[in-house]
JSON list of C-alpha atoms in Angstrom, two decimals:
[
{"chain": "A", "resi": 1, "resn": "MET", "atom": "CA", "xyz": [4.69, 26.31, -175.76]},
{"chain": "A", "resi": 2, "resn": "LYS", "atom": "CA", "xyz": [4.42, 27.63, -171.94]},
{"chain": "A", "resi": 3, "resn": "LEU", "atom": "CA", "xyz": [3.36, 30.27, -169.73]},
{"chain": "A", "resi": 4, "resn": "ILE", "atom": "CA", "xyz": [6.30, 30.74, -167.73]},
{"chain": "A", "resi": 5, "resn": "SER", "atom": "CA", "xyz": [5.63, 33.68, -165.51]},
{"chain": "A", "resi": 6, "resn": "LEU", "atom": "CA", "xyz": [2.22, 35.80, -164.73]},
{"chain": "A", "resi": 7, "resn": "ASN", "atom": "CA", "xyz": [3.00, 39.17, -164.10]},
{"chain": "A", "resi": 8, "resn": "ILE", "atom": "CA", "xyz": [0.88, 41.87, -162.75]},
{"chain": "A", "resi": 9, "resn": "ALA", "atom": "CA", "xyz": [1.26, 45.43, -161.09]},
{"chain": "A", "resi": 10, "resn": "GLN", "atom": "CA", "xyz": [-0.66, 48.38, -160.45]},
{"chain": "A", "resi": 11, "resn": "PRO", "atom": "CA", "xyz": [0.62, 51.75, -161.83]},
{"chain": "A", "resi": 12, "resn": "LYS", "atom": "CA", "xyz": [2.72, 53.73, -159.51]},
{"chain": "A", "resi": 13, "resn": "ILE", "atom": "CA", "xyz": [4.42, 56.79, -159.56]},
{"chain": "A", "resi": 14, "resn": "VAL", "atom": "CA", "xyz": [8.39, 57.06, -160.25]},
{"chain": "A", "resi": 15, "resn": "ILE", "atom": "CA", "xyz": [10.74, 59.83, -160.36]},
{"chain": "A", "resi": 16, "resn": "ILE", "atom": "CA", "xyz": [12.18, 60.38, -164.00]},
{"chain": "A", "resi": 17, "resn": "ASP", "atom": "CA", "xyz": [14.33, 63.33, -164.88]},
{"chain": "A", "resi": 18, "resn": "GLU", "atom": "CA", "xyz": [13.21, 65.09, -161.57]},
{"chain": "A", "resi": 19, "resn": "LEU", "atom": "CA", "xyz": [9.51, 64.96, -162.58]},
{"chain": "A", "resi": 20, "resn": "PRO", "atom": "CA", "xyz": [7.07, 62.26, -161.31]},
{"chain": "A", "resi": 21, "resn": "VAL", "atom": "CA", "xyz": [5.79, 59.73, -163.57]},
{"chain": "A", "resi": 22, "resn": "LEU", "atom": "CA", "xyz": [2.93, 57.04, -163.36]},
{"chain": "A", "resi": 23, "resn": "THR", "atom": "CA", "xyz": [3.58, 53.87, -164.96]},
{"chain": "A", "resi": 24, "resn": "GLY", "atom": "CA", "xyz": [2.31, 50.38, -164.70]},
{"chain": "A", "resi": 25, "resn": "ILE", "atom": "CA", "xyz": [5.73, 48.83, -166.15]},
{"chain": "A", "resi": 26, "resn": "TYR", "atom": "CA", "xyz": [6.88, 47.27, -162.88]},
{"chain": "A", "resi": 27, "resn": "LYS", "atom": "CA", "xyz": [4.99, 44.00, -162.97]},
{"chain": "A", "resi": 28, "resn": "LEU", "atom": "CA", "xyz": [5.97, 41.33, -160.77]},
{"chain": "A", "resi": 29, "resn": "PRO", "atom": "CA", "xyz": [4.99, 37.52, -160.84]},
{"chain": "A", "resi": 30, "resn": "VAL", "atom": "CA", "xyz": [2.29, 35.92, -159.17]},
{"chain": "A", "resi": 31, "resn": "LYS", "atom": "CA", "xyz": [2.08, 32.48, -158.36]},
{"chain": "A", "resi": 32, "resn": "ARG", "atom": "CA", "xyz": [-2.09, 32.03, -157.98]},
{"chain": "A", "resi": 33, "resn": "PRO", "atom": "CA", "xyz": [-4.66, 31.88, -161.05]},
{"chain": "A", "resi": 34, "resn": "VAL", "atom": "CA", "xyz": [-5.43, 35.52, -162.25]},
{"chain": "A", "resi": 35, "resn": "TRP", "atom": "CA", "xyz": [-9.00, 35.92, -164.00]},
{"chain": "A", "resi": 36, "resn": "LEU", "atom": "CA", "xyz": [-8.32, 37.08, -167.60]},
{"chain": "A", "resi": 37, "resn": "ALA", "atom": "CA", "xyz": [-11.00, 39.63, -168.64]},
{"chain": "A", "resi": 38, "resn": "LYS", "atom": "CA", "xyz": [-11.83, 41.37, -171.92]},
{"chain": "A", "resi": 39, "resn": "LEU", "atom": "CA", "xyz": [-9.60, 44.57, -171.24]},
{"chain": "A", "resi": 40, "resn": "GLY", "atom": "CA", "xyz": [-6.85, 42.49, -168.92]},
{"chain": "A", "resi": 41, "resn": "LEU", "atom": "CA", "xyz": [-5.84, 40.64, -166.11]},
{"chain": "A", "resi": 42, "resn": "ASN", "atom": "CA", "xyz": [-7.67, 41.34, -162.77]},
{"chain": "A", "resi": 43, "resn": "GLY", "atom": "CA", "xyz": [-5.29, 43.37, -160.52]},
{"chain": "A", "resi": 44, "resn": "ASP", "atom": "CA", "xyz": [-2.78, 44.92, -163.32]},
{"chain": "A", "resi": 45, "resn": "GLY", "atom": "CA", "xyz": [-3.42, 48.30, -164.59]},
{"chain": "A", "resi": 46, "resn": "GLN", "atom": "CA", "xyz": [-2.17, 50.65, -167.25]},
{"chain": "A", "resi": 47, "resn": "ALA", "atom": "CA", "xyz": [-0.98, 54.12, -166.57]},
{"chain": "A", "resi": 48, "resn": "ASP", "atom": "CA", "xyz": [-1.24, 55.78, -169.84]},
{"chain": "A", "resi": 49, "resn": "LYS", "atom": "CA", "xyz": [-4.21, 54.69, -171.80]},
{"chain": "A", "resi": 50, "resn": "ALA", "atom": "CA", "xyz": [-3.70, 56.61, -174.68]},
{"chain": "A", "resi": 51, "resn": "VAL", "atom": "CA", "xyz": [-0.78, 54.18, -175.77]},
{"chain": "A", "resi": 52, "resn": "HIS", "atom": "CA", "xyz": [-1.44, 50.99, -173.66]},
{"chain": "A", "resi": 53, "resn": "GLY", "atom": "CA", "xyz": [-4.28, 48.94, -172.69]},
{"chain": "A", "resi": 54, "resn": "GLY", "atom": "CA", "xyz": [-7.73, 48.64, -174.72]},
{"chain": "A", "resi": 55, "resn": "GLU", "atom": "CA", "xyz": [-9.10, 45.80, -176.87]},
{"chain": "A", "resi": 56, "resn": "HIS", "atom": "CA", "xyz": [-5.71, 45.32, -178.99]},
{"chain": "A", "resi": 57, "resn": "GLN", "atom": "CA", "xyz": [-3.44, 45.48, -176.32]},
{"chain": "A", "resi": 58, "resn": "ALA", "atom": "CA", "xyz": [-4.97, 43.86, -173.52]},
{"chain": "A", "resi": 59, "resn": "ILE", "atom": "CA", "xyz": [-2.03, 41.88, -172.48]},
{"chain": "A", "resi": 60, "resn": "TYR", "atom": "CA", "xyz": [1.32, 41.93, -173.44]},
{"chain": "A", "resi": 61, "resn": "SER", "atom": "CA", "xyz": [3.85, 39.00, -173.54]},
{"chain": "A", "resi": 62, "resn": "TYR", "atom": "CA", "xyz": [7.63, 38.30, -173.97]},
{"chain": "A", "resi": 63, "resn": "PRO", "atom": "CA", "xyz": [9.49, 35.24, -174.99]},
{"chain": "A", "resi": 64, "resn": "PHE", "atom": "CA", "xyz": [11.58, 34.06, -172.21]},
{"chain": "A", "resi": 65, "resn": "GLU", "atom": "CA", "xyz": [14.38, 32.93, -174.93]},
{"chain": "A", "resi": 66, "resn": "HIS", "atom": "CA", "xyz": [15.36, 36.95, -175.14]},
{"chain": "A", "resi": 67, "resn": "TYR", "atom": "CA", "xyz": [16.25, 36.94, -171.56]},
{"chain": "A", "resi": 68, "resn": "ALA", "atom": "CA", "xyz": [19.58, 35.55, -172.03]},
{"chain": "A", "resi": 69, "resn": "TYR", "atom": "CA", "xyz": [20.32, 38.12, -175.19]},
{"chain": "A", "resi": 70, "resn": "TRP", "atom": "CA", "xyz": [19.56, 41.26, -172.97]},
{"chain": "A", "resi": 71, "resn": "GLN", "atom": "CA", "xyz": [21.62, 39.90, -169.79]},
{"chain": "A", "resi": 72, "resn": "ASP", "atom": "CA", "xyz": [24.39, 39.75, -172.31]},
{"chain": "A", "resi": 73, "resn": "THR", "atom": "CA", "xyz": [23.80, 42.95, -174.20]},
{"chain": "A", "resi": 74, "resn": "LEU", "atom": "CA", "xyz": [22.99, 44.91, -171.06]},
{"chain": "A", "resi": 75, "resn": "GLY", "atom": "CA", "xyz": [25.46, 43.32, -168.76]},
{"chain": "A", "resi": 76, "resn": "LEU", "atom": "CA", "xyz": [23.29, 41.92, -166.17]},
{"chain": "A", "resi": 77, "resn": "THR", "atom": "CA", "xyz": [23.75, 38.90, -164.21]},
{"chain": "A", "resi": 78, "resn": "ASP", "atom": "CA", "xyz": [20.08, 38.21, -163.89]},
{"chain": "A", "resi": 79, "resn": "LEU", "atom": "CA", "xyz": [16.78, 39.68, -165.08]},
{"chain": "A", "resi": 80, "resn": "PRO", "atom": "CA", "xyz": [13.47, 38.93, -163.20]},
{"chain": "A", "resi": 81, "resn": "TYR", "atom": "CA", "xyz": [10.24, 38.07, -164.51]},
{"chain": "A", "resi": 82, "resn": "GLY", "atom": "CA", "xyz": [8.42, 40.92, -165.71]},
{"chain": "A", "resi": 83, "resn": "THR", "atom": "CA", "xyz": [11.64, 42.88, -166.33]},
{"chain": "A", "resi": 84, "resn": "PHE", "atom": "CA", "xyz": [9.97, 44.21, -169.94]},
{"chain": "A", "resi": 85, "resn": "GLY", "atom": "CA", "xyz": [6.67, 45.32, -168.52]},
{"chain": "A", "resi": 86, "resn": "GLU", "atom": "CA", "xyz": [5.20, 41.90, -169.83]},
{"chain": "A", "resi": 87, "resn": "ASN", "atom": "CA", "xyz": [2.13, 40.45, -168.25]},
{"chain": "A", "resi": 88, "resn": "LEU", "atom": "CA", "xyz": [3.03, 36.93, -169.77]},
{"chain": "A", "resi": 89, "resn": "THR", "atom": "CA", "xyz": [6.77, 35.52, -170.08]},
{"chain": "A", "resi": 90, "resn": "ILE", "atom": "CA", "xyz": [6.20, 33.18, -172.34]},
{"chain": "A", "resi": 91, "resn": "SER", "atom": "CA", "xyz": [8.43, 30.34, -174.08]},
{"chain": "A", "resi": 92, "resn": "GLY", "atom": "CA", "xyz": [8.30, 28.27, -177.27]},
{"chain": "A", "resi": 93, "resn": "PHE", "atom": "CA", "xyz": [7.70, 30.60, -179.83]},
{"chain": "A", "resi": 94, "resn": "ASN", "atom": "CA", "xyz": [8.76, 34.40, -180.81]},
{"chain": "A", "resi": 95, "resn": "GLU", "atom": "CA", "xyz": [8.33, 37.38, -183.32]},
{"chain": "A", "resi": 96, "resn": "ASP", "atom": "CA", "xyz": [9.56, 35.10, -185.99]},
{"chain": "A", "resi": 97, "resn": "SER", "atom": "CA", "xyz": [7.10, 32.11, -185.65]},
{"chain": "A", "resi": 98, "resn": "ILE", "atom": "CA", "xyz": [3.82, 33.82, -184.54]},
{"chain": "A", "resi": 99, "resn": "GLN", "atom": "CA", "xyz": [1.57, 35.78, -186.72]},
{"chain": "A", "resi": 100, "resn": "ILE", "atom": "CA", "xyz": [-0.85, 38.28, -186.51]},
{"chain": "A", "resi": 101, "resn": "GLY", "atom": "CA", "xyz": [-4.34, 36.77, -185.92]},
{"chain": "A", "resi": 102, "resn": "ASP", "atom": "CA", "xyz": [-3.22, 33.78, -184.54]},
{"chain": "A", "resi": 103, "resn": "THR", "atom": "CA", "xyz": [-5.13, 32.47, -181.76]},
{"chain": "A", "resi": 104, "resn": "LEU", "atom": "CA", "xyz": [-4.04, 30.94, -178.61]},
{"chain": "A", "resi": 105, "resn": "LYS", "atom": "CA", "xyz": [-5.42, 29.06, -175.68]},
{"chain": "A", "resi": 106, "resn": "ILE", "atom": "CA", "xyz": [-3.96, 29.82, -172.30]},
{"chain": "A", "resi": 107, "resn": "GLY", "atom": "CA", "xyz": [-5.52, 28.16, -169.35]},
{"chain": "A", "resi": 108, "resn": "GLU", "atom": "CA", "xyz": [-9.00, 28.57, -169.62]},
{"chain": "A", "resi": 109, "resn": "ALA", "atom": "CA", "xyz": [-8.38, 31.91, -171.87]},
{"chain": "A", "resi": 110, "resn": "ILE", "atom": "CA", "xyz": [-8.58, 32.37, -175.67]},
{"chain": "A", "resi": 111, "resn": "VAL", "atom": "CA", "xyz": [-6.65, 35.24, -177.25]},
{"chain": "A", "resi": 112, "resn": "GLN", "atom": "CA", "xyz": [-5.46, 36.56, -180.54]},
{"chain": "A", "resi": 113, "resn": "VAL", "atom": "CA", "xyz": [-2.22, 38.06, -181.56]},
{"chain": "A", "resi": 114, "resn": "THR", "atom": "CA", "xyz": [-2.65, 41.46, -182.39]},
{"chain": "A", "resi": 115, "resn": "MET", "atom": "CA", "xyz": [0.68, 44.03, -182.75]},
{"chain": "A", "resi": 116, "resn": "PRO", "atom": "CA", "xyz": [4.15, 44.12, -181.82]},
{"chain": "A", "resi": 117, "resn": "ARG", "atom": "CA", "xyz": [5.40, 46.54, -178.40]},
{"chain": "A", "resi": 118, "resn": "ILE", "atom": "CA", "xyz": [7.02, 49.59, -179.08]},
{"chain": "A", "resi": 119, "resn": "PRO", "atom": "CA", "xyz": [9.27, 50.60, -176.30]},
{"chain": "A", "resi": 120, "resn": "CYS", "atom": "CA", "xyz": [8.81, 54.11, -174.26]},
{"chain": "A", "resi": 121, "resn": "PHE", "atom": "CA", "xyz": [10.81, 55.65, -171.96]},
{"chain": "A", "resi": 122, "resn": "LYS", "atom": "CA", "xyz": [9.83, 54.49, -168.96]},
{"chain": "A", "resi": 123, "resn": "PHE", "atom": "CA", "xyz": [11.49, 50.99, -169.79]},
{"chain": "A", "resi": 124, "resn": "GLY", "atom": "CA", "xyz": [15.01, 52.50, -170.40]},
{"chain": "A", "resi": 125, "resn": "HIS", "atom": "CA", "xyz": [14.49, 54.17, -167.05]},
{"chain": "A", "resi": 126, "resn": "LYS", "atom": "CA", "xyz": [13.32, 50.92, -165.29]},
{"chain": "A", "resi": 127, "resn": "ILE", "atom": "CA", "xyz": [16.75, 49.43, -166.57]},
{"chain": "A", "resi": 128, "resn": "GLY", "atom": "CA", "xyz": [18.72, 52.60, -165.78]},
{"chain": "A", "resi": 129, "resn": "GLN", "atom": "CA", "xyz": [19.67, 52.88, -169.30]},
{"chain": "A", "resi": 130, "resn": "PRO", "atom": "CA", "xyz": [17.47, 55.57, -170.64]},
{"chain": "A", "resi": 131, "resn": "ASP", "atom": "CA", "xyz": [19.51, 54.95, -174.06]},
{"chain": "A", "resi": 132, "resn": "ILE", "atom": "CA", "xyz": [18.43, 51.53, -174.58]},
{"chain": "A", "resi": 133, "resn": "LEU", "atom": "CA", "xyz": [15.27, 52.13, -176.71]},
{"chain": "A", "resi": 134, "resn": "GLU", "atom": "CA", "xyz": [16.71, 52.17, -180.33]},
{"chain": "A", "resi": 135, "resn": "THR", "atom": "CA", "xyz": [18.80, 48.91, -179.44]},
{"chain": "A", "resi": 136, "resn": "PHE", "atom": "CA", "xyz": [15.80, 47.33, -178.17]},
{"chain": "A", "resi": 137, "resn": "LEU", "atom": "CA", "xyz": [13.49, 48.41, -180.93]},
{"chain": "A", "resi": 138, "resn": "ASN", "atom": "CA", "xyz": [15.97, 47.33, -183.61]},
{"chain": "A", "resi": 139, "resn": "SER", "atom": "CA", "xyz": [16.74, 44.14, -181.81]},
{"chain": "A", "resi": 140, "resn": "GLY", "atom": "CA", "xyz": [13.24, 43.01, -183.46]},
{"chain": "A", "resi": 141, "resn": "ARG", "atom": "CA", "xyz": [12.81, 41.31, -179.73]},
{"chain": "A", "resi": 142, "resn": "SER", "atom": "CA", "xyz": [9.55, 43.45, -179.41]},
{"chain": "A", "resi": 143, "resn": "GLY", "atom": "CA", "xyz": [7.35, 40.88, -177.62]},
{"chain": "A", "resi": 144, "resn": "PHE", "atom": "CA", "xyz": [3.38, 41.27, -178.82]},
{"chain": "A", "resi": 145, "resn": "TYR", "atom": "CA", "xyz": [0.14, 42.19, -177.52]},
{"chain": "A", "resi": 146, "resn": "GLN", "atom": "CA", "xyz": [-3.22, 40.36, -177.65]},
{"chain": "A", "resi": 147, "resn": "ARG", "atom": "CA", "xyz": [-6.36, 40.76, -177.50]},
{"chain": "A", "resi": 148, "resn": "VAL", "atom": "CA", "xyz": [-9.08, 38.64, -175.21]},
{"chain": "A", "resi": 149, "resn": "LEU", "atom": "CA", "xyz": [-11.61, 36.17, -177.04]},
{"chain": "A", "resi": 150, "resn": "THR", "atom": "CA", "xyz": [-12.64, 34.76, -174.43]},
{"chain": "A", "resi": 151, "resn": "ALA", "atom": "CA", "xyz": [-12.13, 35.48, -170.74]},
{"chain": "A", "resi": 152, "resn": "GLY", "atom": "CA", "xyz": [-10.72, 32.60, -168.28]},
{"chain": "A", "resi": 153, "resn": "SER", "atom": "CA", "xyz": [-8.28, 31.80, -165.45]},
{"chain": "A", "resi": 154, "resn": "ILE", "atom": "CA", "xyz": [-4.57, 31.76, -166.19]},
{"chain": "A", "resi": 155, "resn": "LYS", "atom": "CA", "xyz": [-1.83, 31.01, -164.05]},
{"chain": "A", "resi": 156, "resn": "ALA", "atom": "CA", "xyz": [2.04, 30.20, -164.55]},
{"chain": "A", "resi": 157, "resn": "GLY", "atom": "CA", "xyz": [2.75, 27.01, -165.94]},
{"chain": "A", "resi": 158, "resn": "ASP", "atom": "CA", "xyz": [-0.06, 26.78, -168.18]},
{"chain": "A", "resi": 159, "resn": "GLU", "atom": "CA", "xyz": [0.41, 25.05, -171.60]},
{"chain": "A", "resi": 160, "resn": "ILE", "atom": "CA", "xyz": [-0.38, 27.67, -174.35]},
{"chain": "A", "resi": 161, "resn": "THR", "atom": "CA", "xyz": [-1.69, 26.10, -177.51]},
{"chain": "A", "resi": 162, "resn": "LEU", "atom": "CA", "xyz": [-1.89, 27.46, -181.39]},
{"chain": "A", "resi": 163, "resn": "LEU", "atom": "CA", "xyz": [-6.18, 26.94, -181.87]},
{"chain": "A", "resi": 164, "resn": "ASP", "atom": "CA", "xyz": [-5.87, 28.58, -185.42]},
{"chain": "A", "resi": 165, "resn": "ARG", "atom": "CA", "xyz": [-3.51, 30.65, -187.50]},
{"chain": "A", "resi": 166, "resn": "ALA", "atom": "CA", "xyz": [-4.65, 33.44, -189.82]},
{"chain": "A", "resi": 167, "resn": "THR", "atom": "CA", "xyz": [-4.00, 32.89, -193.45]},
{"chain": "A", "resi": 168, "resn": "ASP", "atom": "CA", "xyz": [-2.36, 35.39, -195.52]},
{"chain": "A", "resi": 169, "resn": "SER", "atom": "CA", "xyz": [-0.87, 37.32, -192.47]},
{"chain": "A", "resi": 170, "resn": "ILE", "atom": "CA", "xyz": [2.25, 38.60, -191.52]},
{"chain": "A", "resi": 171, "resn": "THR", "atom": "CA", "xyz": [4.77, 37.89, -188.49]},
{"chain": "A", "resi": 172, "resn": "ILE", "atom": "CA", "xyz": [5.17, 39.92, -185.76]},
{"chain": "A", "resi": 173, "resn": "ARG", "atom": "CA", "xyz": [8.63, 40.67, -186.58]},
{"chain": "A", "resi": 174, "resn": "THR", "atom": "CA", "xyz": [7.26, 41.83, -190.14]},
{"chain": "A", "resi": 175, "resn": "ALA", "atom": "CA", "xyz": [4.47, 43.78, -188.53]},
{"chain": "A", "resi": 176, "resn": "LEU", "atom": "CA", "xyz": [7.09, 45.59, -186.40]},
{"chain": "A", "resi": 177, "resn": "ILE", "atom": "CA", "xyz": [9.43, 46.45, -189.64]},
{"chain": "A", "resi": 178, "resn": "LEU", "atom": "CA", "xyz": [6.47, 47.75, -191.57]},
{"chain": "A", "resi": 179, "resn": "GLN", "atom": "CA", "xyz": [5.36, 49.64, -188.42]},
{"chain": "A", "resi": 180, "resn": "LYS", "atom": "CA", "xyz": [8.76, 51.13, -187.04]},
{"chain": "A", "resi": 181, "resn": "LEU", "atom": "CA", "xyz": [11.63, 50.37, -188.70]},
{"chain": "A", "resi": 182, "resn": "ASP", "atom": "CA", "xyz": [13.43, 50.68, -192.23]},
{"chain": "A", "resi": 183, "resn": "LEU", "atom": "CA", "xyz": [11.11, 49.28, -195.00]},
{"chain": "A", "resi": 184, "resn": "ALA", "atom": "CA", "xyz": [14.63, 48.12, -196.43]},
{"chain": "A", "resi": 185, "resn": "LEU", "atom": "CA", "xyz": [14.62, 45.17, -194.02]},
{"chain": "A", "resi": 186, "resn": "ALA", "atom": "CA", "xyz": [11.84, 43.71, -195.18]},
{"chain": "A", "resi": 187, "resn": "THR", "atom": "CA", "xyz": [12.05, 40.22, -196.96]},
{"chain": "A", "resi": 188, "resn": "ASP", "atom": "CA", "xyz": [9.37, 41.17, -199.61]},
{"chain": "A", "resi": 189, "resn": "ASP", "atom": "CA", "xyz": [8.43, 44.27, -201.60]},
{"chain": "A", "resi": 190, "resn": "PRO", "atom": "CA", "xyz": [7.24, 46.62, -198.58]},
{"chain": "A", "resi": 191, "resn": "LYS", "atom": "CA", "xyz": [4.26, 47.84, -200.76]},
{"chain": "A", "resi": 192, "resn": "GLN", "atom": "CA", "xyz": [3.20, 44.36, -201.28]},
{"chain": "A", "resi": 193, "resn": "LEU", "atom": "CA", "xyz": [3.63, 43.72, -197.43]},
{"chain": "A", "resi": 194, "resn": "LEU", "atom": "CA", "xyz": [1.65, 46.71, -196.38]},
{"chain": "A", "resi": 195, "resn": "ASN", "atom": "CA", "xyz": [-1.31, 45.63, -199.00]},
{"chain": "A", "resi": 196, "resn": "LYS", "atom": "CA", "xyz": [-1.20, 42.49, -197.56]},
{"chain": "A", "resi": 197, "resn": "ALA", "atom": "CA", "xyz": [-0.95, 43.49, -193.77]},
{"chain": "A", "resi": 198, "resn": "LEU", "atom": "CA", "xyz": [-4.04, 45.56, -194.46]},
{"chain": "A", "resi": 199, "resn": "LYS", "atom": "CA", "xyz": [-6.45, 43.00, -195.23]},
{"chain": "A", "resi": 200, "resn": "ILE", "atom": "CA", "xyz": [-5.97, 41.03, -191.91]},
{"chain": "A", "resi": 201, "resn": "PRO", "atom": "CA", "xyz": [-9.09, 40.65, -190.47]},
{"chain": "A", "resi": 202, "resn": "ASN", "atom": "CA", "xyz": [-9.65, 42.88, -186.95]},
{"chain": "A", "resi": 203, "resn": "LEU", "atom": "CA", "xyz": [-5.99, 44.99, -187.72]},
{"chain": "A", "resi": 204, "resn": "ALA", "atom": "CA", "xyz": [-5.44, 46.77, -184.61]},
{"chain": "A", "resi": 205, "resn": "PRO", "atom": "CA", "xyz": [-6.54, 50.14, -185.71]},
{"chain": "A", "resi": 206, "resn": "LEU", "atom": "CA", "xyz": [-3.18, 51.85, -184.56]},
{"chain": "A", "resi": 207, "resn": "LEU", "atom": "CA", "xyz": [-1.50, 49.58, -187.36]},
{"chain": "A", "resi": 208, "resn": "LYS", "atom": "CA", "xyz": [-3.84, 50.26, -189.91]},
{"chain": "A", "resi": 209, "resn": "THR", "atom": "CA", "xyz": [-3.36, 54.10, -189.44]},
{"chain": "A", "resi": 210, "resn": "VAL", "atom": "CA", "xyz": [0.62, 53.39, -189.54]},
{"chain": "A", "resi": 211, "resn": "TYR", "atom": "CA", "xyz": [0.74, 51.24, -192.31]},
{"chain": "A", "resi": 212, "resn": "LEU", "atom": "CA", "xyz": [-1.70, 53.72, -194.62]},
{"chain": "A", "resi": 213, "resn": "GLU", "atom": "CA", "xyz": [0.69, 56.56, -193.76]},
{"chain": "A", "resi": 214, "resn": "ARG", "atom": "CA", "xyz": [3.59, 54.35, -194.87]},
{"chain": "A", "resi": 215, "resn": "LEU", "atom": "CA", "xyz": [2.09, 53.17, -197.71]},
{"chain": "A", "resi": 216, "resn": "ALA", "atom": "CA", "xyz": [1.08, 56.55, -199.06]},
{"chain": "A", "resi": 217, "resn": "GLU", "atom": "CA", "xyz": [4.61, 57.65, -198.36]},
{"chain": "A", "resi": 218, "resn": "LEU", "atom": "CA", "xyz": [5.91, 54.78, -200.93]},
{"chain": "A", "resi": 219, "resn": "ALA", "atom": "CA", "xyz": [3.46, 55.95, -203.53]}
]
């Protein structure tokens, strides 16, 4: 497992539907080491703190292996690192192999997987396909957020090591289904999965709220 590219950006204003919108999605690769603090990478920023950033969304990772799929789907010949707004373009694991609560060592830092990423309209604007959001969501290729347990310096090329795997957890793909997709897509009984997810230690508050709502709907 490896950190292929480290991507950061400060928020900037872009015009969407003739209106100015502040966004931090235009991440660009950096070669130098960057300090990963408790709430994110030095030099990086989020525009809308209501839905981005914070303890449980400190950094966003996206598997490099998905890039070829999106090049074909979008009809684009080349997608630069950071296309999906990710801080970390990673290789060696994906939404089916990583679980909520997994602890990873990247460079000097230690992080913990927290939740899937739900795309917003700014991503659609960035790639010039505003109608891509539902396709992106339903693909299951969401990438995932992490919280920072131990701050430290990281850089492109760093190895990523799985330090600890949470027991009785769920994969990021299952977490995404329970959060936003049709529950019929779940591989097991949705009620059981939702109850299982709600018992995960340090479950992100956003997921807890959504999972409780969806569980109530099944009652």
